[in-house]
Amino acid sequence: MKDVLEEKVPPGEVEAARAVEPERISPKRVAAVITALVLSALIMILNETVLTVALPNLMADLNVQATTAQWLTTGFMLTMAVVIPTTGFMLQRFTTKGLFIAALLLFIVGTALATVAPTFAVLLIARIIQAGGTAIILPLLMTTTLTSVPVQHRGTVMGLNSVVISVAPAIGPTLSGAIINSLNWRWVFGLMIPVAIIVFLFGVFAIKTGKETRKAPLDVLSVILSAFAFGGIVYALSSIADLMDGAWAPIAALVVGVIALVLFVNRQRALRKTESDLLDLRPFKVHNFRISVVIVMIAMATMLGTVMVMPIFMQNGMGLGTLTIGLALLPGGLIQGIVSPIVGRIYDKVGPRPIVIPGAVLLAGGQWLLGSVHIDTPLAVIVAFHTVFCIGMAMLMTPLMTVALGALPRAQYGHGSAIMNTLQQLAGAAGTAVLIAAMTVGTTMAASSGIADNVALVDGVRVAFTVGGILGLVAVVCAPFVRRLPPAASR
C-alpha cells in the first residue's frame, strides 16, 4: 500500500494522503465503525425532508406563513452547503472519532432544542444546529468507506451509504405523516433524541481508533467566500418562486453567490501551490468524477423536488390526509432501500455502465409517468409511477458515488466527498425550487381559465414533473459516458 500510495501521490501530498487513512483494523471493527456512521447519517439526513408533511400543523401552531415555514427545510440545506466545503480541512485536521462526537452532539442539541422550541426563530436555529452535524457526518461516512473497505466490497457498502443519502429523504414524509397523525409535530424531533443518543453511545465505543492527522492550514478568506458562494446560490435557488411577486432578493443573492464562487475557485487554485487550499478542486479533472457528479446532481434535484411536490399534490389536489400521503410514499422509499445494496453487489461484479444506463432511463421515465397524472388517476397508479422513479434512483446513486470517488487519488477522497455532498445540496435546493416554481406557474395558468383550484393544481403538478422528466433526459444522455474503474483504481 505504501509503495502504491507514494507512486500515485506527489511527495508533498503523501502526508495528506496518510491523514485520511485509518490504522489497520479488523474487518469486524471496520463494520462496526461503518455501521455507527451509517446509522448516524440515516437519522440526520431524514431531517432534510421530515417536515414536509408537518408544515401545515407547524404553521398553525407557530403562526407563520408557508413562505416562512419553508425556511426550516431551506435553512437546513443552506447550512449544509456552507459547512460541507470546510470538511475537506476537518477530515485532515481531526480524527474520525473526534468528528463523529462533534457531529452527534450538534445533532442531539439541535434536535432537543427543536422539540421544545417556543417560537419559529428558535426552531430555525435548532435546524441550523442539526444541519451542522449532518454536514460533518456525510463526508466522514464517504471518506471512511473509501479508506477502510476493500475495493472488491466497496460497491456493496456504498449501496448502504446510498440508502442514507437518497432513501432517507424519500421516507422522511412517511415517518412524519405517521407521527403527526397520532401525536404532533414536536414528536417528529422528540422521538429522534433517544435514537440519536443510542447511536452516539454505540459510536463512541465502536470507533476505537482514528486516522493520522496533520496541521492543515485554514484559510479564513476561503471560508468566507465559500459561505457567500454556496449560501448565496442556495438562497437564490430556494427563493426563486419569490420572483413571481416582484422580489429582487433572489437575483441579488444569485449575483453575489456567483461572484463569490468565481473568487473562491480562483483562490483555491492559487492556494493549491502551497497546499493550503480549503477545498481541493482537482477532482474535477477526473472524467468519472465530473460526469458522475452531473448525473448525481440531476438525481438529487428530481428526488427532492418530487418529495416536495407529491405531498402538495396529494393533499391539496387529491384531498388525502397526512397518514395516507405518508403511506403512499412509503413503497417507493422501501423498494429503493432494498434495491440499493443489491445494486452495490451487482456493481462489484459488472461495473457502473450496465446499471447506470437503465437507472437513468427509469428515473426519467418515472418523472414522465408522474407528469401524466390527472385528478382521477388512481392512487395505486401514482404509487407505481413513484416506485419506478425510486428504483431508477437506487440504480444511479450507488454506482455513481462509488465510481466518482473511487476514481480519485487517496489524498483527494475527503475533498471529493465534500465537493459531491456540497453539490448535492445545491442540486436539492435547485430541484425543489424549479419544480415548485414550475408547479406554481402551471397552476396559475390553469386557474386563469376558470377551472377548480384542485384541478388547476394537478395541471401545475404535471408541468413540474414534465420539467423533472426533461432533467432526467439529460441524465440518460450522460449515463453512457460513465466508465468502469481500471484495476489500478483499487489503490
XYZ file of C-alpha atoms in Angstrom:
491
model
C 0.000 0.000 0.000
C 2.805 2.417 0.926
C 4.588 1.881 -2.400
C 1.405 2.365 -4.377
C 0.480 5.446 -2.375
C 3.798 7.172 -2.832
C 3.828 6.290 -6.511
C 0.369 7.744 -7.117
C 0.635 10.869 -4.949
C 3.240 13.641 -5.350
C 5.731 13.813 -2.460
C 4.174 16.953 -0.976
C 0.827 15.204 -0.649
C 1.845 11.910 0.934
C 1.257 13.368 4.393
C -2.243 14.500 3.380
C -2.973 11.088 1.932
C -1.976 9.370 5.158
C -4.195 11.798 7.061
C -7.245 10.179 5.504
C -6.009 6.626 6.003
C -7.057 4.898 9.220
C -4.986 2.392 11.124
C -5.213 -1.224 10.084
C -8.138 -2.642 11.994
C -10.047 -5.875 11.736
C -12.991 -6.291 9.325
C -15.337 -6.599 12.303
C -14.125 -3.293 13.681
C -14.460 -1.663 10.253
C -18.032 -2.970 10.050
C -18.795 -1.515 13.492
C -17.385 1.887 12.545
C -19.262 1.997 9.220
C -22.455 0.900 10.991
C -22.147 3.735 13.515
C -21.598 6.276 10.748
C -24.416 4.911 8.568
C -26.924 4.961 11.433
C -25.855 8.470 12.376
C -26.175 9.731 8.824
C -29.537 7.991 8.440
C -31.234 9.766 11.324
C -29.594 13.067 10.375
C -30.460 13.144 6.684
C -34.043 12.172 7.491
C -34.348 15.689 8.885
C -33.854 17.230 5.457
C -37.407 16.334 4.403
C -39.086 15.155 7.600
C -41.006 18.423 7.953
C -42.620 18.458 4.501
C -45.829 16.794 5.731
C -45.624 18.531 9.126
C -45.537 22.088 7.770
C -49.320 22.763 7.843
C -49.565 21.755 11.532
C -46.377 23.613 12.394
C -47.550 26.772 10.594
C -50.771 26.818 12.571
C -49.010 26.171 15.888
C -46.315 28.828 15.440
C -48.499 31.241 13.441
C -46.251 31.573 10.366
C -46.938 31.598 6.639
C -45.847 28.890 4.183
C -43.074 31.055 2.712
C -41.617 31.499 6.201
C -42.079 27.893 7.313
C -40.302 26.660 4.182
C -37.069 28.066 5.617
C -36.970 25.154 8.041
C -36.042 22.999 5.048
C -34.195 25.675 3.077
C -32.172 26.731 6.127
C -31.146 23.109 6.673
C -29.838 22.827 3.101
C -28.263 26.286 3.270
C -26.276 25.420 6.389
C -25.075 22.157 4.870
C -23.988 23.937 1.689
C -21.941 26.388 3.775
C -20.365 23.865 6.187
C -19.621 20.925 3.869
C -16.870 22.693 1.838
C -14.854 23.001 5.069
C -14.990 19.266 5.768
C -12.024 18.576 3.495
C -9.970 20.552 6.031
C -11.712 18.900 9.004
C -11.020 15.386 7.728
C -7.297 16.121 7.658
C -7.129 18.056 10.922
C -9.293 15.921 13.237
C -9.721 12.217 13.956
C -12.698 10.139 12.869
C -13.818 9.726 16.474
C -13.498 13.422 17.219
C -15.580 14.402 14.193
C -18.173 11.735 14.998
C -18.598 13.009 18.549
C -18.849 16.647 17.400
C -21.417 15.796 14.704
C -23.640 13.733 17.014
C -23.530 16.272 19.827
C -24.531 19.060 17.445
C -27.402 16.977 16.135
C -28.649 15.925 19.582
C -28.530 19.510 20.910
C -30.304 20.826 17.812
C -32.972 18.122 17.975
C -33.627 18.716 21.678
C -33.942 22.441 21.066
C -36.353 21.837 18.169
C -38.540 19.636 20.374
C -39.177 22.434 22.881
C -38.822 25.452 20.552
C -41.308 28.131 21.753
C -41.038 30.275 18.602
C -40.261 29.872 14.917
C -36.927 31.680 15.319
C -35.760 29.191 17.956
C -36.887 26.283 15.781
C -34.930 27.669 12.829
C -31.803 27.977 14.992
C -32.310 24.364 16.089
C -32.492 23.260 12.453
C -29.259 25.095 11.685
C -27.506 23.317 14.565
C -28.848 19.956 13.316
C -27.583 20.694 9.819
C -24.100 21.464 11.152
C -23.832 17.925 12.497
C -25.242 16.425 9.301
C -22.750 18.352 7.170
C -19.871 16.750 9.066
C -21.150 13.172 9.158
C -21.836 12.682 5.431
C -18.291 13.352 4.098
C -16.914 11.425 7.093
C -19.003 8.393 6.105
C -17.872 8.513 2.472
C -14.196 9.006 3.259
C -14.156 6.252 5.882
C -15.788 3.863 3.424
C -13.218 4.595 0.729
C -10.228 4.264 3.049
C -11.379 1.263 5.103
C -13.375 -1.022 2.793
C -11.536 -3.238 0.263
C -12.305 -2.286 -3.315
C -13.984 -5.620 -4.076
C -16.641 -4.854 -1.439
C -16.786 -1.099 -1.881
C -19.864 -1.121 -4.131
C -21.854 -3.131 -1.589
C -21.022 -0.748 1.253
C -21.651 2.281 -0.949
C -25.069 0.749 -1.612
C -25.788 1.023 2.093
C -24.486 4.585 2.073
C -26.782 5.498 -0.801
C -29.724 4.285 1.281
C -28.848 7.073 3.676
C -28.342 9.786 1.083
C -31.221 9.056 -1.271
C -33.701 6.866 0.606
C -33.812 8.715 3.917
C -35.171 11.930 2.368
C -37.747 9.852 0.482
C -39.142 8.188 3.617
C -38.965 11.330 5.760
C -42.514 12.393 4.822
C -43.793 8.882 5.567
C -42.434 8.905 9.096
C -43.603 12.425 9.842
C -47.057 11.656 8.430
C -47.442 8.649 10.729
C -46.190 10.555 13.779
C -48.339 13.635 13.190
C -51.417 11.507 12.617
C -51.100 10.203 16.193
C -49.172 12.950 18.014
C -47.977 16.410 16.939
C -45.052 17.882 15.003
C -42.798 18.211 18.087
C -42.686 14.422 18.389
C -41.075 14.279 14.938
C -37.983 15.601 16.729
C -38.640 14.194 20.190
C -38.654 10.572 19.058
C -35.264 11.040 17.391
C -33.474 12.079 20.585
C -33.265 8.626 22.276
C -32.332 7.014 18.949
C -29.557 9.574 18.413
C -28.252 9.055 21.956
C -28.116 5.273 21.471
C -26.236 5.672 18.180
C -23.882 8.176 19.847
C -23.019 5.734 22.634
C -22.578 2.886 20.163
C -20.241 5.008 18.030
C -18.154 6.172 20.981
C -17.395 2.530 21.833
C -17.168 1.279 18.231
C -14.766 3.915 16.927
C -11.747 2.920 18.979
C -9.147 4.493 16.752
C -8.982 7.328 14.303
C -6.684 8.285 11.494
C -3.425 10.161 11.449
C -3.951 13.909 11.372
C -1.902 16.817 10.146
C -1.947 20.516 10.961
C -3.740 21.539 7.797
C -3.901 25.321 7.307
C -7.290 27.059 7.427
C -7.684 29.975 5.043
C -10.303 32.226 6.649
C -10.948 34.195 3.446
C -11.764 30.933 1.653
C -14.286 30.062 4.358
C -15.938 33.464 3.986
C -16.029 33.239 0.188
C -17.403 29.696 0.439
C -20.202 30.845 2.735
C -21.215 33.665 0.397
C -20.844 31.471 -2.710
C -22.743 28.348 -1.728
C -25.021 30.150 0.719
C -25.965 32.787 -1.838
C -26.670 30.273 -4.579
C -28.771 28.012 -2.346
C -30.727 31.015 -1.054
C -31.333 32.261 -4.589
C -32.490 28.875 -5.845
C -34.710 28.282 -2.830
C -36.343 31.707 -3.192
C -36.841 31.601 -6.956
C -40.632 31.496 -6.596
C -40.494 34.960 -4.985
C -39.594 36.394 -8.399
C -43.250 35.996 -9.371
C -44.117 38.503 -6.624
C -41.575 41.001 -7.897
C -38.872 40.252 -5.315
C -35.295 41.078 -6.280
C -33.591 39.348 -3.368
C -33.153 36.015 -5.225
C -31.431 37.767 -8.146
C -29.182 39.755 -5.816
C -28.299 36.599 -3.870
C -27.519 34.729 -7.088
C -25.237 37.503 -8.342
C -23.400 37.629 -5.011
C -23.186 33.838 -4.930
C -21.780 33.527 -8.457
C -19.214 36.304 -7.920
C -18.149 34.756 -4.616
C -17.924 31.326 -6.274
C -15.611 32.653 -9.002
C -13.415 34.305 -6.375
C -13.473 31.122 -4.273
C -12.383 28.927 -7.192
C -9.582 31.318 -8.170
C -8.335 31.470 -4.590
C -8.314 27.667 -4.271
C -6.238 27.416 -7.427
C -3.755 29.951 -6.066
C -3.549 28.276 -2.654
C -3.035 24.842 -4.231
C 0.556 25.860 -4.993
C 1.265 25.907 -1.264
C -1.171 23.047 -0.450
C -3.179 25.382 1.787
C -6.430 25.401 -0.188
C -9.665 24.905 1.761
C -11.169 22.681 -0.934
C -9.029 20.786 -3.435
C -10.751 21.226 -6.824
C -8.557 18.773 -8.744
C -11.207 16.006 -8.595
C -12.950 17.865 -11.432
C -10.018 16.908 -13.675
C -11.068 13.240 -13.371
C -13.554 12.203 -16.072
C -15.581 9.755 -13.988
C -15.895 12.263 -11.174
C -17.139 15.041 -13.468
C -19.744 13.003 -15.314
C -20.924 11.202 -12.186
C -21.395 14.463 -10.289
C -23.592 15.822 -13.089
C -25.895 12.774 -13.009
C -25.983 12.667 -9.189
C -26.985 16.335 -9.126
C -29.836 15.641 -11.554
C -30.947 12.661 -9.484
C -30.933 14.632 -6.224
C -32.678 17.616 -7.843
C -35.524 15.499 -9.164
C -35.755 13.424 -5.988
C -36.015 16.336 -3.545
C -38.275 18.213 -5.942
C -40.532 15.157 -6.152
C -40.587 14.738 -2.369
C -41.816 18.344 -2.072
C -44.341 18.302 -4.929
C -46.040 14.964 -4.261
C -47.374 15.771 -0.740
C -48.774 19.069 -2.054
C -50.386 17.245 -4.956
C -51.885 14.538 -2.771
C -53.081 16.868 -0.018
C -54.384 19.852 -1.977
C -55.116 18.182 -5.302
C -56.479 14.805 -4.232
C -57.643 15.756 -0.713
C -55.716 12.984 1.071
C -54.728 13.057 4.762
C -51.191 13.123 6.126
C -51.152 9.434 7.077
C -52.380 8.360 3.649
C -49.798 10.580 1.977
C -47.029 9.114 4.114
C -48.118 5.557 3.340
C -48.381 6.343 -0.373
C -44.752 7.487 -0.445
C -43.562 4.505 1.590
C -43.416 1.770 -1.113
C -41.020 3.760 -3.289
C -38.747 4.523 -0.357
C -38.768 0.922 0.892
C -38.039 -0.541 -2.530
C -35.254 1.982 -3.013
C -33.767 0.904 0.296
C -33.968 -2.774 -0.695
C -32.585 -2.278 -4.202
C -29.614 -0.036 -3.275
C -27.474 -2.719 -1.523
C -28.343 -5.216 -4.278
C -27.194 -2.711 -6.870
C -23.978 -2.332 -4.895
C -23.246 -6.035 -5.091
C -24.006 -6.067 -8.816
C -21.706 -3.093 -9.311
C -18.839 -5.015 -7.687
C -19.236 -7.622 -10.451
C -20.182 -5.706 -13.629
C -19.126 -2.103 -13.065
C -21.250 1.046 -13.420
C -22.473 1.312 -17.008
C -24.848 -1.712 -17.144
C -26.594 -0.288 -14.052
C -26.383 3.452 -14.626
C -27.880 3.487 -18.134
C -31.129 1.632 -17.279
C -31.230 3.528 -13.971
C -31.231 6.858 -15.791
C -33.972 5.604 -18.111
C -36.130 4.555 -15.143
C -35.540 7.850 -13.348
C -36.524 9.890 -16.375
C -39.385 7.510 -17.163
C -40.752 7.820 -13.635
C -40.829 11.607 -13.969
C -42.615 11.468 -17.327
C -45.129 8.981 -15.929
C -45.827 11.264 -12.962
C -46.218 14.079 -15.476
C -49.221 12.244 -16.944
C -51.348 12.184 -13.755
C -54.878 13.596 -13.669
C -57.315 14.415 -10.891
C -58.925 10.997 -11.252
C -55.731 8.925 -11.564
C -55.972 6.023 -9.060
C -53.648 6.371 -6.084
C -52.198 2.903 -6.750
C -51.105 4.041 -10.216
C -49.420 7.145 -8.777
C -47.619 4.973 -6.223
C -46.443 2.701 -9.049
C -45.111 5.675 -11.038
C -43.273 6.942 -7.961
C -41.798 3.487 -7.377
C -40.396 3.381 -10.927
C -38.659 6.673 -10.205
C -37.267 5.382 -6.884
C -35.848 2.245 -8.494
C -34.067 4.469 -11.002
C -32.644 6.497 -8.112
C -31.344 3.339 -6.428
C -29.670 2.206 -9.650
C -27.911 5.543 -10.050
C -26.713 6.657 -6.624
C -24.692 3.605 -5.553
C -22.573 3.074 -8.692
C -22.131 6.789 -9.363
C -20.884 7.641 -5.882
C -18.584 4.616 -5.920
C -17.098 5.255 -9.350
C -16.812 9.027 -8.798
C -14.928 8.898 -5.503
C -13.122 5.645 -6.251
C -11.542 7.227 -9.347
C -9.723 9.800 -7.208
C -6.263 9.506 -5.645
C -6.424 8.710 -1.936
C -5.281 12.210 -0.955
C -8.379 13.663 -2.656
C -11.024 11.395 -1.073
C -12.053 13.907 1.583
C -12.196 16.833 -0.812
C -14.016 14.815 -3.474
C -16.610 13.762 -0.921
C -17.002 17.376 0.245
C -17.486 18.560 -3.337
C -20.071 15.886 -4.105
C -22.054 16.491 -0.919
C -21.995 20.261 -1.408
C -23.227 19.988 -4.987
C -25.958 17.583 -3.869
C -27.265 20.296 -1.532
C -27.132 22.844 -4.334
C -28.939 20.422 -6.623
C -31.536 19.658 -3.962
C -32.273 23.343 -3.481
C -32.396 23.871 -7.238
C -34.650 20.875 -7.858
C -37.063 21.890 -5.119
C -37.171 25.494 -6.334
C -37.512 24.659 -10.030
C -40.229 22.021 -9.618
C -42.201 24.127 -7.133
C -41.891 27.171 -9.405
C -42.993 25.110 -12.418
C -45.954 23.806 -10.440
C -46.889 27.337 -9.379
C -46.684 28.693 -12.930
C -48.676 25.774 -14.310
C -51.311 26.133 -11.601
C -51.661 29.890 -12.189
C -52.064 29.455 -15.946
C -54.637 26.685 -15.492
C -56.578 28.663 -12.863
C -56.867 31.631 -15.224
C -59.176 29.540 -17.411
C -61.692 29.300 -14.580
C -61.292 25.632 -13.599
C -61.464 24.445 -9.979
C -58.446 25.123 -7.787
C -57.626 21.462 -7.178
C -57.833 20.660 -10.893
C -55.602 23.639 -11.660
C -53.094 22.390 -9.096
C -52.928 18.997 -10.792
C -52.216 20.752 -14.092
C -49.373 22.548 -12.336
C -48.082 19.255 -10.948
C -47.951 17.834 -14.466
C -45.843 20.803 -15.571
C -43.472 20.260 -12.620
C -42.925 16.589 -13.388
C -42.502 17.339 -17.081
C -39.626 19.635 -16.123
C -38.281 16.773 -13.989
C -38.578 14.468 -16.989
C -36.530 16.848 -19.103
C -33.815 16.883 -16.443
C -33.977 13.094 -16.419
C -33.305 13.001 -20.154
C -30.038 14.873 -19.541
C -29.051 12.058 -17.174
C -29.933 9.489 -19.853
C -27.621 11.264 -22.317
C -24.758 11.431 -19.791
C -25.062 7.854 -18.464
C -23.199 6.038 -21.312
C -20.110 8.184 -20.645
C -19.519 6.695 -17.180
C -16.520 4.353 -17.367
C -15.572 1.350 -15.311
C -12.653 1.926 -12.963
C -9.392 0.302 -14.125
C -7.753 -2.242 -11.783
C -5.213 0.402 -10.724
C -8.056 2.430 -9.182
C -8.402 -0.127 -6.427
C -5.461 1.509 -4.628
